[in-house]
mmCIF file with all atom_site columns, C-alpha atoms in Angstrom:
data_model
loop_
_atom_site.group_PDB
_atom_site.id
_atom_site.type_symbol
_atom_site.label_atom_id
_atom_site.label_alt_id
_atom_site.label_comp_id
_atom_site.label_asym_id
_atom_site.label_entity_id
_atom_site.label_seq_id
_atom_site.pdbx_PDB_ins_code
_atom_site.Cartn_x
_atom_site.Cartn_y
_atom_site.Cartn_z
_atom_site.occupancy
_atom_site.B_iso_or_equiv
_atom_site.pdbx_formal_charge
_atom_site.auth_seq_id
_atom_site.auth_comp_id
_atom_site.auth_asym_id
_atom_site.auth_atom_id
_atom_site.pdbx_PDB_model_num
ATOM 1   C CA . UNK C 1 1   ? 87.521 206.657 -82.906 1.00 78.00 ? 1   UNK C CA 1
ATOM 2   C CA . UNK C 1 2   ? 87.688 209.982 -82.179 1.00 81.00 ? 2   UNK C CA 1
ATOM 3   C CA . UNK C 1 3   ? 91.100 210.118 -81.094 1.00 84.00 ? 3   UNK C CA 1
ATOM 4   C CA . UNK C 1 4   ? 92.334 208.728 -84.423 1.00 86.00 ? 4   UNK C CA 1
ATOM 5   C CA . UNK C 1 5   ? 90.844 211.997 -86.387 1.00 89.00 ? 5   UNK C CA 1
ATOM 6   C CA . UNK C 1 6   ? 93.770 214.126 -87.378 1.00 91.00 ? 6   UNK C CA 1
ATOM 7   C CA . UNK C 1 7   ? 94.457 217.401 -84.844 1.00 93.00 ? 7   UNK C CA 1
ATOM 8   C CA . UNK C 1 8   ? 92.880 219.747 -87.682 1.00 93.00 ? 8   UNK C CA 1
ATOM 9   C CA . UNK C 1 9   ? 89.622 217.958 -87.553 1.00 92.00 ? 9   UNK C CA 1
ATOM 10  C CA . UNK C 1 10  ? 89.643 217.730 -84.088 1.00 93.00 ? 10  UNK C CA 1
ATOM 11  C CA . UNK C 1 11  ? 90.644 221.292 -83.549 1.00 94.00 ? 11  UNK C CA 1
ATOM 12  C CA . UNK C 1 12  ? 87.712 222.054 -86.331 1.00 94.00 ? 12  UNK C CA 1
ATOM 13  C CA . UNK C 1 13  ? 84.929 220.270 -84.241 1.00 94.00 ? 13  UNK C CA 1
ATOM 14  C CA . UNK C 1 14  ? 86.058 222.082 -81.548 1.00 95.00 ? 14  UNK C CA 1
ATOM 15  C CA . UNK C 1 15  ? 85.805 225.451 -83.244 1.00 94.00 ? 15  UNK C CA 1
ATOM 16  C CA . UNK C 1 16  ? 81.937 224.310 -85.179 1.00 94.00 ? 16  UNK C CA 1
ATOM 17  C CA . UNK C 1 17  ? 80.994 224.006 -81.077 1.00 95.00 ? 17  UNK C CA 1
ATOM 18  C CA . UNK C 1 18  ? 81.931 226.695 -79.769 1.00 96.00 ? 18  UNK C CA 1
ATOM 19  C CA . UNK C 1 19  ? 81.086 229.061 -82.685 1.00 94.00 ? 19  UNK C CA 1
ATOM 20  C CA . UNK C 1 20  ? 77.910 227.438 -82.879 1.00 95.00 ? 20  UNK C CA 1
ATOM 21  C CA . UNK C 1 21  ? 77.001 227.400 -79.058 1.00 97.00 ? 21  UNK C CA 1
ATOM 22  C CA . UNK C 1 22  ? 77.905 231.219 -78.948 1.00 96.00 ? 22  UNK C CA 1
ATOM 23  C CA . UNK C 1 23  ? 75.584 231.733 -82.114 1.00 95.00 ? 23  UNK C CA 1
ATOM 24  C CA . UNK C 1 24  ? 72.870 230.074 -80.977 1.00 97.00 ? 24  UNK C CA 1
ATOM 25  C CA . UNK C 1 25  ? 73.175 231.551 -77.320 1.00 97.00 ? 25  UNK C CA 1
ATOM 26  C CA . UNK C 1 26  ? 73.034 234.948 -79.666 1.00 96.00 ? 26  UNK C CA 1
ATOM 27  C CA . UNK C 1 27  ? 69.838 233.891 -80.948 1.00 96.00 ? 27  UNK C CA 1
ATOM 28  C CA . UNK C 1 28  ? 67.830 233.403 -77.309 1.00 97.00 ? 28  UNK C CA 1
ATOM 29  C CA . UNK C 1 29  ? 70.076 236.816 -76.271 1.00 96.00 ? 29  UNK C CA 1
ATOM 30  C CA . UNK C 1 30  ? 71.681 234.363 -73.970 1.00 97.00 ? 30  UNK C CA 1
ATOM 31  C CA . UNK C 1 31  ? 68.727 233.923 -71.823 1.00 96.00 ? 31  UNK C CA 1
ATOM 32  C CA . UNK C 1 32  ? 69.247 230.625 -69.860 1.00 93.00 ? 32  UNK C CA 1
ATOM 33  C CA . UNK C 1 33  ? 65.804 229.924 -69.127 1.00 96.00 ? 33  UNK C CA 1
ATOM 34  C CA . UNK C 1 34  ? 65.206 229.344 -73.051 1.00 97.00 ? 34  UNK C CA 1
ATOM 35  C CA . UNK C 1 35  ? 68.442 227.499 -73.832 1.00 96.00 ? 35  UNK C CA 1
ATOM 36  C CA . UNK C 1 36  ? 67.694 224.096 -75.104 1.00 96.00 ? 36  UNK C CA 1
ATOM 37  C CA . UNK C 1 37  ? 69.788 221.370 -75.389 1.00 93.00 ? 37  UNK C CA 1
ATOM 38  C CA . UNK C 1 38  ? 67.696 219.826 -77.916 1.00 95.00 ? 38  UNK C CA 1
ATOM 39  C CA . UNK C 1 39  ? 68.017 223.052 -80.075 1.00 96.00 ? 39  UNK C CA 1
ATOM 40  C CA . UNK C 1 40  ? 71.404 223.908 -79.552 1.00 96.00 ? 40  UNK C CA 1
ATOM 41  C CA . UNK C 1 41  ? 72.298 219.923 -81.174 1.00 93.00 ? 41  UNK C CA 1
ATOM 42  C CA . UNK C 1 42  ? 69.719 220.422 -84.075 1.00 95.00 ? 42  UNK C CA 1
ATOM 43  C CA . UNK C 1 43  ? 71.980 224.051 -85.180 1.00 94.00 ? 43  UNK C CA 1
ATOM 44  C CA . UNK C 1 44  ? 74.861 222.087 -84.716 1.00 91.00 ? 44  UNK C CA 1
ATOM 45  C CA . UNK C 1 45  ? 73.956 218.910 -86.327 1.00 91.00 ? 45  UNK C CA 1
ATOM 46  C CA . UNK C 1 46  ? 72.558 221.514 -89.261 1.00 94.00 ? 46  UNK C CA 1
ATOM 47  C CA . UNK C 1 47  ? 75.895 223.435 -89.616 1.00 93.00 ? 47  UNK C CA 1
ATOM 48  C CA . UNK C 1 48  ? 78.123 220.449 -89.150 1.00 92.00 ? 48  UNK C CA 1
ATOM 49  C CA . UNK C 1 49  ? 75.997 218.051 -92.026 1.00 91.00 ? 49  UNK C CA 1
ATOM 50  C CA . UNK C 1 50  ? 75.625 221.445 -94.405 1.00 94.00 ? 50  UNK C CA 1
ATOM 51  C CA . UNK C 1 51  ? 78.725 223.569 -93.843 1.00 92.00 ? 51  UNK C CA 1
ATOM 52  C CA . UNK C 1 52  ? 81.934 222.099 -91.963 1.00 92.00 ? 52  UNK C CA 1
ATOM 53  C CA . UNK C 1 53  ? 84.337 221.124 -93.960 1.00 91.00 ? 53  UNK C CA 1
ATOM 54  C CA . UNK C 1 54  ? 85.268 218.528 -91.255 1.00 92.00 ? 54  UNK C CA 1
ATOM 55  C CA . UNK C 1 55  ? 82.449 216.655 -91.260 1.00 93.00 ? 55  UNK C CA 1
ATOM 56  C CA . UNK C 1 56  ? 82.887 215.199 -94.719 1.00 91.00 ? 56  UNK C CA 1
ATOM 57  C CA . UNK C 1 57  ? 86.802 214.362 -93.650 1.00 91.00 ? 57  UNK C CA 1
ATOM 58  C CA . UNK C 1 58  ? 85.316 211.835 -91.223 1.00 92.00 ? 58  UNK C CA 1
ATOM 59  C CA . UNK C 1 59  ? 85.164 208.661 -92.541 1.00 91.00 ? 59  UNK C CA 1
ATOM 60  C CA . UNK C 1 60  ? 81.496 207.453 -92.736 1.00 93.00 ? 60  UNK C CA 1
ATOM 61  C CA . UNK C 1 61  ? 82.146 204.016 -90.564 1.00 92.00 ? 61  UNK C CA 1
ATOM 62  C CA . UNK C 1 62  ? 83.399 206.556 -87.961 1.00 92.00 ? 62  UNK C CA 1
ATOM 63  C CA . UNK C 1 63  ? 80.126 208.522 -88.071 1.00 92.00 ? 63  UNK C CA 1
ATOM 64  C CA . UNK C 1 64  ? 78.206 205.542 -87.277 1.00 93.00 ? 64  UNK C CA 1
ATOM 65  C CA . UNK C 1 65  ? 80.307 204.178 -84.301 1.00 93.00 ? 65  UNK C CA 1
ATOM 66  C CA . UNK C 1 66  ? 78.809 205.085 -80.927 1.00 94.00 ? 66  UNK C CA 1
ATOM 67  C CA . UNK C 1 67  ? 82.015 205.922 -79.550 1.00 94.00 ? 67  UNK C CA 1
ATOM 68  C CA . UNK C 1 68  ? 82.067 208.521 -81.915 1.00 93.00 ? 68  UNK C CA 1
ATOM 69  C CA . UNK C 1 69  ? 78.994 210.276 -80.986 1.00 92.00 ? 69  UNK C CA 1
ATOM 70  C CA . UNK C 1 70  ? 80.006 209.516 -77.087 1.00 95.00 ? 70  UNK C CA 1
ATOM 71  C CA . UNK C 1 71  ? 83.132 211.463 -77.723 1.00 94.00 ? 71  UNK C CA 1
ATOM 72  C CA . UNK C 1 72  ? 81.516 214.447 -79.396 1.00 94.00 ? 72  UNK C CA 1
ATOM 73  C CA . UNK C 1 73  ? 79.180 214.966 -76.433 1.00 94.00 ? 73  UNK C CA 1
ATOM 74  C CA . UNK C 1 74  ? 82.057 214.682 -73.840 1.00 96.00 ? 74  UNK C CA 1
ATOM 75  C CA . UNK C 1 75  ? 83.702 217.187 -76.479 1.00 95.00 ? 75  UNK C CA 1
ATOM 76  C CA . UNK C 1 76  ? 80.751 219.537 -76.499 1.00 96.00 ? 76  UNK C CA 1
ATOM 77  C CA . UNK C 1 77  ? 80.009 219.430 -73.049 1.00 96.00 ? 77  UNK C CA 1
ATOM 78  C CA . UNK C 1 78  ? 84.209 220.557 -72.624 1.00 97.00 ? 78  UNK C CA 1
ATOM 79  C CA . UNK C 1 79  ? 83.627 223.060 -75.018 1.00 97.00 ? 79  UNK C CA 1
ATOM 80  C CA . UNK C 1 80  ? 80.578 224.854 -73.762 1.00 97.00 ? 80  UNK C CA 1
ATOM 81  C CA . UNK C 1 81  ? 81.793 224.638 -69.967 1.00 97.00 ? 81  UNK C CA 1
ATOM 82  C CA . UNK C 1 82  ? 85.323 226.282 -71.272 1.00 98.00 ? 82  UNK C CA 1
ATOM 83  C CA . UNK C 1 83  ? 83.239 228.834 -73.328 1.00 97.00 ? 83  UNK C CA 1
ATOM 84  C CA . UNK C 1 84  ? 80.943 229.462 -70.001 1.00 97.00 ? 84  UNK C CA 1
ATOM 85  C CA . UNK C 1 85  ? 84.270 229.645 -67.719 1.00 98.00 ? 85  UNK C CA 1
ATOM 86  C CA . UNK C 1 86  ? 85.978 232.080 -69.762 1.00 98.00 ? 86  UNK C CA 1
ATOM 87  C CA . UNK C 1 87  ? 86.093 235.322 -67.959 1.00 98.00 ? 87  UNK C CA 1
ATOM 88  C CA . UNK C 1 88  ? 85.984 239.004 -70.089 1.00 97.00 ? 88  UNK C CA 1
ATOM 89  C CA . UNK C 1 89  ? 88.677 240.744 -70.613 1.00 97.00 ? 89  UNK C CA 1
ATOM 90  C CA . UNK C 1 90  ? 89.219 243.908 -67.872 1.00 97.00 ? 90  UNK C CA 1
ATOM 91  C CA . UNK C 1 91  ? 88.925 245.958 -71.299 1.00 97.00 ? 91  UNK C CA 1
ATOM 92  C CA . UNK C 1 92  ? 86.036 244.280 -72.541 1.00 97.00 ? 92  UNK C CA 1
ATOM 93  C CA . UNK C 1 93  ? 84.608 245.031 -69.565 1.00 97.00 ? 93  UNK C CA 1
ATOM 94  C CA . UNK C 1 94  ? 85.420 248.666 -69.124 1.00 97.00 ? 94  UNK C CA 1
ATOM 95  C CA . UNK C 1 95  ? 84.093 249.278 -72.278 1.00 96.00 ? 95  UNK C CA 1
ATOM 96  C CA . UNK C 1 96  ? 80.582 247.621 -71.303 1.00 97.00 ? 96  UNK C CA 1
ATOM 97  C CA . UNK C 1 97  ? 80.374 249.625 -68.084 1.00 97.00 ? 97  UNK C CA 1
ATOM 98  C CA . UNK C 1 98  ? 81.420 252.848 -69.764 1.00 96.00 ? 98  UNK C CA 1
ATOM 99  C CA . UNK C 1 99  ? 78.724 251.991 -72.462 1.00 95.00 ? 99  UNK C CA 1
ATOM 100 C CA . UNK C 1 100 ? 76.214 251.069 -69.960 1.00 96.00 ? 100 UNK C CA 1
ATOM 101 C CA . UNK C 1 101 ? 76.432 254.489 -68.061 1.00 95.00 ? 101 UNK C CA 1
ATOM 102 C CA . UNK C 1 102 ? 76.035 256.187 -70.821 1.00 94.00 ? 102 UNK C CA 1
ATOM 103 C CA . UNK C 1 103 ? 73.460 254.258 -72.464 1.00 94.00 ? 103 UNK C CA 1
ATOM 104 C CA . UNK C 1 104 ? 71.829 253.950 -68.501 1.00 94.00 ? 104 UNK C CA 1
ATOM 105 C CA . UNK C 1 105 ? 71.469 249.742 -69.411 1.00 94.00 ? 105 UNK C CA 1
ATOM 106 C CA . UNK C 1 106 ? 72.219 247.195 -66.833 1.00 95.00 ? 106 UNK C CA 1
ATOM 107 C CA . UNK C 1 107 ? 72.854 243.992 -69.212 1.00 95.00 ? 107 UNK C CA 1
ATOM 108 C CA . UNK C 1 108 ? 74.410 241.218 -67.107 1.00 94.00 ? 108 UNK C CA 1
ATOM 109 C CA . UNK C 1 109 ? 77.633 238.998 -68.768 1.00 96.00 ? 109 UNK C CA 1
ATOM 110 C CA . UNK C 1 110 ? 79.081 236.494 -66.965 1.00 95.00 ? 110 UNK C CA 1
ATOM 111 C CA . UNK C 1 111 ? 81.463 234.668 -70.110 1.00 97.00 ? 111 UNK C CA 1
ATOM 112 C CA . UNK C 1 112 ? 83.773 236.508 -72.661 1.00 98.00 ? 112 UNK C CA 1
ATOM 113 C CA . UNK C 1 113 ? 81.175 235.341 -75.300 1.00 98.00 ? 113 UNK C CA 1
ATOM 114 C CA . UNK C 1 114 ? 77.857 236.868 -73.476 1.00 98.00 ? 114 UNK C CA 1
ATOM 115 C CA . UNK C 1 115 ? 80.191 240.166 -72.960 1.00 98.00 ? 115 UNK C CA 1
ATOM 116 C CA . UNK C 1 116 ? 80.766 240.312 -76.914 1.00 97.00 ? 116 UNK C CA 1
ATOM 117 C CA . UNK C 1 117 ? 77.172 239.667 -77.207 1.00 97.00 ? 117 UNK C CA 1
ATOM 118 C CA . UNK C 1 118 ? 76.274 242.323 -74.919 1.00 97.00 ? 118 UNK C CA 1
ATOM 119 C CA . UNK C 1 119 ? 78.894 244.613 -76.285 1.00 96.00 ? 119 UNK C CA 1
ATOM 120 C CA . UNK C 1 120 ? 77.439 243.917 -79.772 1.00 95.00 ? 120 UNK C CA 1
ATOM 121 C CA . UNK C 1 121 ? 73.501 245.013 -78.323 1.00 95.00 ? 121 UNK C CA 1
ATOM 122 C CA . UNK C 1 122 ? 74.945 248.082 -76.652 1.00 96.00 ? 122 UNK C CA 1
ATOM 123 C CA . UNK C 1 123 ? 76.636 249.178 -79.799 1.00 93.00 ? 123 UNK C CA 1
ATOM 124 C CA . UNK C 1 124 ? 73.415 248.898 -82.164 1.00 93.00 ? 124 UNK C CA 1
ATOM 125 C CA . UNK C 1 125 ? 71.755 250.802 -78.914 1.00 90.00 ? 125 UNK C CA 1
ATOM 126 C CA . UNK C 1 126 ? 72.175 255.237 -80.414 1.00 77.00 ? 126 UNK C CA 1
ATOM 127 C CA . UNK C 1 127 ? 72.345 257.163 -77.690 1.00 61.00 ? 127 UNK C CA 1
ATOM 128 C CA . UNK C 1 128 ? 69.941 259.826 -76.535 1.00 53.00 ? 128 UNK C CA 1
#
C-alpha cells in the first residue's frame, strides 16, 4: 500500500515526521525523560488529519488498510532514528560552544535538530 503512493507523498510523510518529531521534541525542550510516544502520534495524527496536504492525496481504502498504518510506523520509527543519528554540523557546533562561554550555559545536543534547538534557546538568552 504504501509503496504504491507516489514519491511526493511519500517524500511528504517523511517531511510531516520529521518536522513534527523535531517540533514536538521543541515543546518538552528535548528532555527524554518526558518524550511520549503516545503524544508525539496524537501531534502527528493532529497535523497530518488538519494540515498535510498529503494526507487527503491518500486514497481513503488505503487509510484503512493495516499495512498502511504498519508502514507508517516502520517509516516513523526510520525517520526519528535518522533525525536522532544526524550529527551537528562542526559550525553549528562552534557557534554553540562560543555562545555557551559567553552566555556561561552548559546545554547538552547530541542530533543536528536538538543543536538548532539549543542554538535557538541560547539566542533568546541576552547576555549580561
Amino acid at each position: 500500500m504504501y509503496k504504491s503512493l507516489s514519491p511526493s507523498v511519500k517524500s511528504s510523510i517523511t517531511k510531516s515526521i520529521s518536522k513534527n518529531f523535531e517540533k514536538y521534541m521543541a515543546q518538552i525542550e528535548w528532555k527524554e525523560e518526558r518524550f511520549q510516544l503516545t503524544d508525539f502520534m496524537d501531534t502527528w495524527k493532529a497535523y497530518i488529519e488538519n494540515e498535510s496536504k498529503w494526507y487527503k492525496q491518500v486514497p481513503q481504502e488505503v487509510k484503512a488498510a493495516p499495512e498502511f498504518h504498519e508502514s507508517i510506523a516502520e517509516k516513523i520509527n526510520q525517520t526519528i532514528d535518522r533525525v536522532l543519528k544526524e550529527p551537528p554540523s562542526e559550525e553549528q557546533v562552534a557557534r554553540i560552544e562560543i555562545r555557551q562561554e559567553t552566555l556561561h550555559t552548559s546545554f547538552d545536543y547530541a542530533c543536528r535538530a536538538e543543536a538548532d534547538f539549543v542554538e535557538r534557546k541560547l539566542n533568546s538568552i541576552k547576555s549580561n
